[in-house]
Coordinates of C-alpha atoms and ligand atoms in Angstrom, one line a residue:
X1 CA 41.4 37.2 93.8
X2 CA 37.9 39.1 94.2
X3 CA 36.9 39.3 97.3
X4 CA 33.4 38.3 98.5
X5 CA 32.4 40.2 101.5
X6 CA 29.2 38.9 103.2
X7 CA 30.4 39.8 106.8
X8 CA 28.1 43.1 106.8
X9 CA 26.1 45.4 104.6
X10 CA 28.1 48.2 106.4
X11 CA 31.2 47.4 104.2
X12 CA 28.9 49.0 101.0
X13 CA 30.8 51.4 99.4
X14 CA 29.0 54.7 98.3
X15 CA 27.9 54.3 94.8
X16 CA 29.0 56.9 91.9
X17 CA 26.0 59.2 92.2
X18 CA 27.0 59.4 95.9
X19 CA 30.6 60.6 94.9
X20 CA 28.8 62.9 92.5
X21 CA 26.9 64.2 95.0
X22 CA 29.6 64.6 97.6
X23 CA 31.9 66.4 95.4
X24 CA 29.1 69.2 94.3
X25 CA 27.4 69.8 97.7
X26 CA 26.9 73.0 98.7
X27 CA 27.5 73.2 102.7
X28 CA 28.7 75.3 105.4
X29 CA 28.6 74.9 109.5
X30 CA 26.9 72.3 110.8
X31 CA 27.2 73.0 114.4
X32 CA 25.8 76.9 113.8
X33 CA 22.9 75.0 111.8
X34 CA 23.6 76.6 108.3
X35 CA 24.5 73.7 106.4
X36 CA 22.0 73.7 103.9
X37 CA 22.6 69.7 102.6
X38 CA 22.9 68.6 106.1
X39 CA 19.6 70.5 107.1
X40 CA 18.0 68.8 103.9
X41 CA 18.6 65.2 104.8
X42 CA 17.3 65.7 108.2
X43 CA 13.8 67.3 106.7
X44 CA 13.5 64.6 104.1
X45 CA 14.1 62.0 107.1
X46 CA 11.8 63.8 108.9
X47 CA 9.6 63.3 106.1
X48 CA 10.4 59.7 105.5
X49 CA 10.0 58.5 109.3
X50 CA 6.8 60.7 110.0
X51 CA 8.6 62.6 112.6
X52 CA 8.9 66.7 113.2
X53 CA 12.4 66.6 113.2
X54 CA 15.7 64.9 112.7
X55 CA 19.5 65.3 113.8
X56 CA 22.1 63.5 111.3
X57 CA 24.7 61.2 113.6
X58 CA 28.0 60.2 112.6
X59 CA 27.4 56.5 113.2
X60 CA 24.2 54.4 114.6
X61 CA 25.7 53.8 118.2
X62 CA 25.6 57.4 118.7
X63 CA 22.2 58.1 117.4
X64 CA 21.0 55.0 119.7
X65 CA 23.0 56.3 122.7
X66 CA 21.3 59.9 122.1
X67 CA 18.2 58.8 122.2
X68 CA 18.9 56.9 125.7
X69 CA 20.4 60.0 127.2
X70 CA 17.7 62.2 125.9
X71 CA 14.6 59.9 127.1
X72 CA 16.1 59.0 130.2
X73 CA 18.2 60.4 132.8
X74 CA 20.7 59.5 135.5
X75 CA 19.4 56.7 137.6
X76 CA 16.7 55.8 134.7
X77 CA 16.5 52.4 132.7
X78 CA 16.0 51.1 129.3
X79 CA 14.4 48.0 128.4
X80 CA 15.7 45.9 125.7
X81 CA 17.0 42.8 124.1
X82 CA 19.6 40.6 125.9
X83 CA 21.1 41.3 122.1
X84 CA 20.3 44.3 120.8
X85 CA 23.1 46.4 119.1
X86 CA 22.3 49.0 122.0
X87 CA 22.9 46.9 124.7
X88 CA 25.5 44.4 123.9
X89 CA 27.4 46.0 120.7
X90 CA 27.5 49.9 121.7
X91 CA 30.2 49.5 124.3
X92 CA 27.5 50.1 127.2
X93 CA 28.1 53.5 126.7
X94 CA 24.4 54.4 127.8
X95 CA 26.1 53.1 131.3
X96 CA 29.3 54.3 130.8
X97 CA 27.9 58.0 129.2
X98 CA 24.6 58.8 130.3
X99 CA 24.7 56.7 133.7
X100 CA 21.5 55.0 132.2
X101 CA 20.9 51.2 133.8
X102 CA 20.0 48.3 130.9
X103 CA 17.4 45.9 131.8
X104 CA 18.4 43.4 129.1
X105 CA 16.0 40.2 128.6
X106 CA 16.1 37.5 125.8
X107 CA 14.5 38.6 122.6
X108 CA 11.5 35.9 121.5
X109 CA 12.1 33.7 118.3
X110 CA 11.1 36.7 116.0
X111 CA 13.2 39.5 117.3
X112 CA 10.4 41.2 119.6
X113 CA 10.2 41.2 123.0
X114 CA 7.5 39.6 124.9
X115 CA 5.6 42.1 126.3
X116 CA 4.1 40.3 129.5
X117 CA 7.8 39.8 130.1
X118 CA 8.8 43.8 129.9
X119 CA 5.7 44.2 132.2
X120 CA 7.5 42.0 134.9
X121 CA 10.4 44.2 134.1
X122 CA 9.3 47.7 134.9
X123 CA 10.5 48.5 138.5
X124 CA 7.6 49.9 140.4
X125 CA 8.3 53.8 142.2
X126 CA 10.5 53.0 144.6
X127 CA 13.9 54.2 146.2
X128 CA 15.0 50.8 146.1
X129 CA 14.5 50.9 141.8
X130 CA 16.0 52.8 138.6
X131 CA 13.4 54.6 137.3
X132 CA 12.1 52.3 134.1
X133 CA 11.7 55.1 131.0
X134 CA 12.0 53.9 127.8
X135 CA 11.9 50.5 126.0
X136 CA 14.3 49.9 122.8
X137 CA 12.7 47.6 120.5
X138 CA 14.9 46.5 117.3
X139 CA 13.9 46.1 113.6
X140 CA 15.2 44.5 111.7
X141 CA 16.8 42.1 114.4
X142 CA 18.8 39.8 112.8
X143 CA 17.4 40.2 109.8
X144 CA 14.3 39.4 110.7
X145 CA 10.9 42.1 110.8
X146 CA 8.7 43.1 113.7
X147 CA 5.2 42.7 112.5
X148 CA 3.1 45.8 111.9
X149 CA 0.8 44.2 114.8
X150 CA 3.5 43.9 117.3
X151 CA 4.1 47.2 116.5
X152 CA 1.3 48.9 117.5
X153 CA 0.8 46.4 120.7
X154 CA 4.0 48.0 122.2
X155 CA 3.2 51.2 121.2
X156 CA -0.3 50.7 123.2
X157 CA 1.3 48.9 125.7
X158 CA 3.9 51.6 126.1
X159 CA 1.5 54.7 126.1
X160 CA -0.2 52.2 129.1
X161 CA 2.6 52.2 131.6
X162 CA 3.8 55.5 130.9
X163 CA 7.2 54.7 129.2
X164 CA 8.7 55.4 125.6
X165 CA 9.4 53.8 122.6
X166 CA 13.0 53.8 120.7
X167 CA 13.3 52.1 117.9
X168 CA 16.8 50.7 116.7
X169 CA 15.9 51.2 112.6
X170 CA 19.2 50.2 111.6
X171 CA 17.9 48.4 109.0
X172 CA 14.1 49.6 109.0
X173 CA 14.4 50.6 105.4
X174 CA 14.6 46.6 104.6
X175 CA 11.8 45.8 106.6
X176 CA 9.7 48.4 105.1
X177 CA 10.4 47.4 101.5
X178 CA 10.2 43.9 102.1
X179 CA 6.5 44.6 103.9
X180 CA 5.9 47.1 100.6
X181 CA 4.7 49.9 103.7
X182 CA 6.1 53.1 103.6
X183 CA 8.9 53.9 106.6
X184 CA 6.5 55.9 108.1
X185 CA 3.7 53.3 108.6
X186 CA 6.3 51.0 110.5
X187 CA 7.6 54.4 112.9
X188 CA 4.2 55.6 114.1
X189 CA 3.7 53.6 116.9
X190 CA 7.4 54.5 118.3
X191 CA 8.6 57.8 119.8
X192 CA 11.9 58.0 118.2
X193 CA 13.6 56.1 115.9
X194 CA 17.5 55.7 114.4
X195 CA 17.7 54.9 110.6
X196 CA 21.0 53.8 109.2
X197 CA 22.2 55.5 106.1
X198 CA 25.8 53.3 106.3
X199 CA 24.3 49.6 106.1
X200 CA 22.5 48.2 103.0
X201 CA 21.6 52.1 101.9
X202 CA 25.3 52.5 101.3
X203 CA 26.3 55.8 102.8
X204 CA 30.1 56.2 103.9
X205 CA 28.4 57.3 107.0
X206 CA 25.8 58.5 108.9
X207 CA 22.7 58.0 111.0
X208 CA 19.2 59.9 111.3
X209 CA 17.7 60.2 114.7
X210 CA 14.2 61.1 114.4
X211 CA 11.6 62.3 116.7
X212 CA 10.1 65.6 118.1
X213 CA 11.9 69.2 117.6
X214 CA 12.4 69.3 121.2
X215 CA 13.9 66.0 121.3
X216 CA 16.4 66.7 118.5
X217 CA 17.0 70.1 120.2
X218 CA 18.0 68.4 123.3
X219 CA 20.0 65.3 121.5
X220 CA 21.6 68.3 119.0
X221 CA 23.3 69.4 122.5
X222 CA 23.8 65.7 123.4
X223 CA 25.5 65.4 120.1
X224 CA 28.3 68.1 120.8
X225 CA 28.9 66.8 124.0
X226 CA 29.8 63.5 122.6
X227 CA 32.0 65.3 120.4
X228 CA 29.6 64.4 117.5
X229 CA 29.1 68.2 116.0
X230 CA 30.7 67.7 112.7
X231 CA 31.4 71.4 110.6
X232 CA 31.2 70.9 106.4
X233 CA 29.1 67.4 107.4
X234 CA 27.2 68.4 104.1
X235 CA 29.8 66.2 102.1
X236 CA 28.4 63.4 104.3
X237 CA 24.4 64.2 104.2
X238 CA 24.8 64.7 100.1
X239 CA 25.3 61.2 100.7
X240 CA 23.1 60.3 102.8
X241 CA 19.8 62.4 100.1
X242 CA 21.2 59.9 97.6
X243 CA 20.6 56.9 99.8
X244 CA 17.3 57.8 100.6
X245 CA 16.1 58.7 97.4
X246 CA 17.7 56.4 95.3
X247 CA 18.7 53.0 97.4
X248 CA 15.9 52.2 99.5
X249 CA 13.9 49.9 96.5
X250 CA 17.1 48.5 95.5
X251 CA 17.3 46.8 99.2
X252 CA 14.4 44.4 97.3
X253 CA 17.4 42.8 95.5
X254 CA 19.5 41.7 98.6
X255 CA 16.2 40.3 99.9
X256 CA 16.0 38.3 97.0
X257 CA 19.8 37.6 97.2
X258 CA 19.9 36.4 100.4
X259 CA 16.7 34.0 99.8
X260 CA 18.7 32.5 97.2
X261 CA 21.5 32.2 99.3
X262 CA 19.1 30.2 102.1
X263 CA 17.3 28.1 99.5
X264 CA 20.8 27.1 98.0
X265 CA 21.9 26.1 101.3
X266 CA 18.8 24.0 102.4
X267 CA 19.7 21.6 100.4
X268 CA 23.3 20.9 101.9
X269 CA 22.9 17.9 104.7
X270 CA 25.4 19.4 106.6
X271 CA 23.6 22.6 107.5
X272 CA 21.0 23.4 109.4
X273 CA 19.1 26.8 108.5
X274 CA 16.0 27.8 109.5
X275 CA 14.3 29.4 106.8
X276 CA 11.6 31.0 108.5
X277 CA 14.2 33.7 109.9
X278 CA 15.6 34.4 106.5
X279 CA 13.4 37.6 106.1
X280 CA 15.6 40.4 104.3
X281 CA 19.6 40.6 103.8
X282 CA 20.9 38.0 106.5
X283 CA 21.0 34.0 106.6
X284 CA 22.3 32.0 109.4
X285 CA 24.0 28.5 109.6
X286 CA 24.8 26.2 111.5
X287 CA 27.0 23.3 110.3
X288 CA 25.6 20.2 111.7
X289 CA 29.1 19.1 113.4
X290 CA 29.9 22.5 115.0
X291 CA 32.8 22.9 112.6
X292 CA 32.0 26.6 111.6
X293 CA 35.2 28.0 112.1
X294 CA 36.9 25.5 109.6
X295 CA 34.2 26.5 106.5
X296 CA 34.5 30.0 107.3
X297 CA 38.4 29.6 107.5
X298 CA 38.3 27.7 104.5
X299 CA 35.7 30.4 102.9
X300 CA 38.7 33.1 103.8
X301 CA 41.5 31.4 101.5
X302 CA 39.3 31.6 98.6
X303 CA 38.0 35.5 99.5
X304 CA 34.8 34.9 100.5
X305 CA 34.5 37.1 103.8
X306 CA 31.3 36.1 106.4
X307 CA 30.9 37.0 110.0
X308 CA 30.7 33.9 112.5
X309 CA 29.5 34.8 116.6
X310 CA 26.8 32.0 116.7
X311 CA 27.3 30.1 113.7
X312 CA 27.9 31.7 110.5
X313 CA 26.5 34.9 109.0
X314 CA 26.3 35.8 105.6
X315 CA 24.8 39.5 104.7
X316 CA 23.9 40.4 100.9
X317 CA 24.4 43.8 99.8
X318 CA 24.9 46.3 97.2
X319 CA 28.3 45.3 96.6
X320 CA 27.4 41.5 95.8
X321 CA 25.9 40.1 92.4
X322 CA 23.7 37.2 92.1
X323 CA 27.3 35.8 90.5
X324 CA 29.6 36.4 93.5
X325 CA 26.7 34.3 95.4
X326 CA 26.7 31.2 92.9
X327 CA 30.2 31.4 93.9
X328 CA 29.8 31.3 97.6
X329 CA 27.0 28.4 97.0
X330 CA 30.2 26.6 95.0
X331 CA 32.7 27.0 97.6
X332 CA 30.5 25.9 100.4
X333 CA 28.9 23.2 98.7
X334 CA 33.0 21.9 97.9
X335 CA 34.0 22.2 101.2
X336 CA 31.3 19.6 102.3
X337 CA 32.2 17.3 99.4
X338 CA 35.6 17.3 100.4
X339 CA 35.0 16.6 104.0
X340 CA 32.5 13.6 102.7
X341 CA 35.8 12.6 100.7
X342 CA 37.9 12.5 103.1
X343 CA 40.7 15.5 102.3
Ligands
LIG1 C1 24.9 48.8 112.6 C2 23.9 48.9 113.7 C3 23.8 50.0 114.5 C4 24.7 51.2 114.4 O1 26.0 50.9 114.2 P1 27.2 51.9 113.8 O2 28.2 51.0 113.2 O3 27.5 52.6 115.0 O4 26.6 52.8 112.7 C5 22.8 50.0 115.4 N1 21.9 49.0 115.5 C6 21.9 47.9 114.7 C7 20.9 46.9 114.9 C8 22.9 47.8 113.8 O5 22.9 46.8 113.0

C-alpha cells in the first residue's frame, strides 16, 4: 500500500540532486569555521534574507531558541503567539535554557498579533517586571501569510518601544512565493529571522538563523553551548544550497495542491473549511459532528497519514502528486457516503 503522508511537509525526503550534492561536497570543520559548503549556505542565506550574516542550525527549535537567548537575557521576555511553534512546540526551552519569560497571547484570525494588544503587554521598567525585549512574530502561521503591511507596522511599532523583531520563517519561503516578493522584501522590517531548509524545501535537515555578524557571532557560541556545533556539517548545507536554489518556486505547486485539496472538500456537507485561511501548503477541517478522530482513523487503514490537534490537518508537499490527492479527496469523500449509508 502507498502511503499518503499529509501530516507535515517536514516528512519531504531530500530529492536526487540533494543526494548528489551531499555525496560530492567538499567540507571540513565546522566548529573552527573552515567548512567551505557550510560557509556557502550561510552567505547565500545571507543573501536571500537581506541580512549580514547567517549561522546554519541543526533543526528550527534551535535556531528560534538562539535567537531568544541572543536578544534577550536572564530575567528578559518575549512576546508571541499563545501558539507559536516557539512558545508552545519548542519544549519551553527559552524558559528552561536561557531563563527567558514568554508572554504568550492569542494570535488574531490571520496569524498576526494585534499590536494594541502587545502594547498592553510590554511591562513598564520596574523591579516588579521581566524586562520585555523582543517580539516573535510567525509566518507563515498555520499556513497562512502576514501581509507585507503588517509587516512593516510591527517593525515601526517595534523600533517605537525599543524592542526587537524575530521572525519564525519556518515556512517564509511559501509565503514569499505565493506573494511573488522576494524573501528579502518580507525580512526587512524584522531583526532576525529563522528559515527552514527541512519543511516544504526538502532538506534532511537544517535551519538558517539570519541577522547581524555580531548576532550570529554571539548565537555561533550559543550554538556550541547547546551542543549544536556540528564538524563535516557540509554534507548537510550541500543540501541545504540545493534547496535554496532549486526548491523554493516549486513550493508554487503545493500551493496549488493544497487549494485543490480545500476546493474539493468545500463541497462535502459534512465539513466545514474556511477557505479564506487556505493560503499556501495547509488546509484545515472540521467535520461537522466532531467525529475527526474516526475519518483520520479511517484515513490511516487506507495509508493516508494527516495530523489532527484541532481538527484535521492536511499539509501538501514535494513528496505528494496531484494523484495521491485525488485519492485522499476519494477516501474522504467515501467515508461520508458510508456514514450517510449507514455502515
Ligand atoms: C517546523 C517549525 C519550526 C522548527 O521545527 P524543527 O522541527 O525544530 O526544525 C519552527 N517554527 C515553525 C512555525 C515550524 O513549523
Amino acid at each position: 500500500m502507498k502511503i499518503i503522508d499529509l501530516r507535515s511537509d517536514t516528512v519531504t525526503r531530500p530529492t536526487e540532486a540533494m543526494r548528489t550534492a551531499m555525496a560530492e561536497a567538499v567540507v571540513g570543520d565546522d566548529v573552527y569555521g573552515e567548512d567551505p559548503t557550510v560557509n556557502r549556505l550561510e552567505a547565500l542565506g545571507a543573501e536571500l534574507t537581506g541580512k549580514a550574516a547567517a549561522l546554519f542550525c541543526p533543526t528550527g527549535t534551535m535556531a528560534n531558541l538562539l535567537a531568544i537567548m541572543t536578544h534577550c537575557g536572564r530575567g528578559d521576555e518575549y512576546i508571541c503567539g499563545q501558539d507559536a511553534h516557539c512558545y508552545r512546540l519548542e519544549g519551553g526551552g527559552a524558559a528552561v535554557l536561557g531563563s527567558v519569560q514568554p508572554q504568550p497571547l492569542e494570535f488574531a484570525e490571520d496569524g498576526s498579533l494585534d499590536l494594541e494588544r502587545v502594547a498592553r503587554l510590554i511591562k513598564a521598567d520596574d523591579v516588579h517586571c521581566a524586562r520585555t525585549r523582543l517580539l516573535c512574530l510567525e509566518n507563515t502561521q498555520a499556513g497562512k501569510i502576514l501581509s507585507p503591511a503588517y509587516l512593516h507596522q510591527a517593525g515601526e511599532f517595534c523600533r517605537e518601544r525599543g524592542i526587537l523583531l524575530h521572525l519564525d520563517g519556518a515556512r517564509v519561503a511559501n509565503a514569499a512565493i505565493k506573494l511573488g516578493l522576494a524573501i528579502a522584501e518580507i525580512t526587512r522590517q524584522v531583526d532576525s529571522v529563522s528559515l527552514c531548509l527541512s519543511k516544504g524545501l526538502g532538506a534532511p535537515a537544517g535551519t538558517l538563523l539570519c541577522r547581524s555578524r555580531e548576532f550570529v557571532t554571539t548565537s555561533r557560541r550559543w550554538r556550541k553551548v547547546l551542543g549544536g556545533g556540528m564538524r563535516q556539517a557540509g554534507i548537510l548545507a550541500a543540501a541545504g544550497i540545493v534547496a535554496l536554489t532549486e526548491e523554493v518556486v516549486r513550493l508554487a505547486v503545493d500551493h496549488d495542491n493544497a487549494r485543490f485539496l480545500a476546493e474539493e472538500m468545500a463541497v462535502v456537507g459534512e465539513i466545514d473549511i474556511d477557505q479564506a485561511t487556505v493560503q499556501t501548503n495547509m488546509v484545515f477541517l472540521r467535520v461537522r459532528d466532531g467525529r475527526e478522530g474516526e475519518l483520520t482513523a479511517r484515513l490511516r487503514e487506507r495509508g493516508i497519514l494527516v495530523a489532527g490537534r484541532d481538527g484535521v490537518r492536511l499539509v501538501t508537499h514535494r513528496d505528494v502528486t496531484r494523484e495521491d490527492l485525488a485519492v485522499v479527496v476519494a477516501a474522504i469523500k467515501g467515508f461520508f457516503r458510508e456514514k450517510v449509508a449507514g455502515r
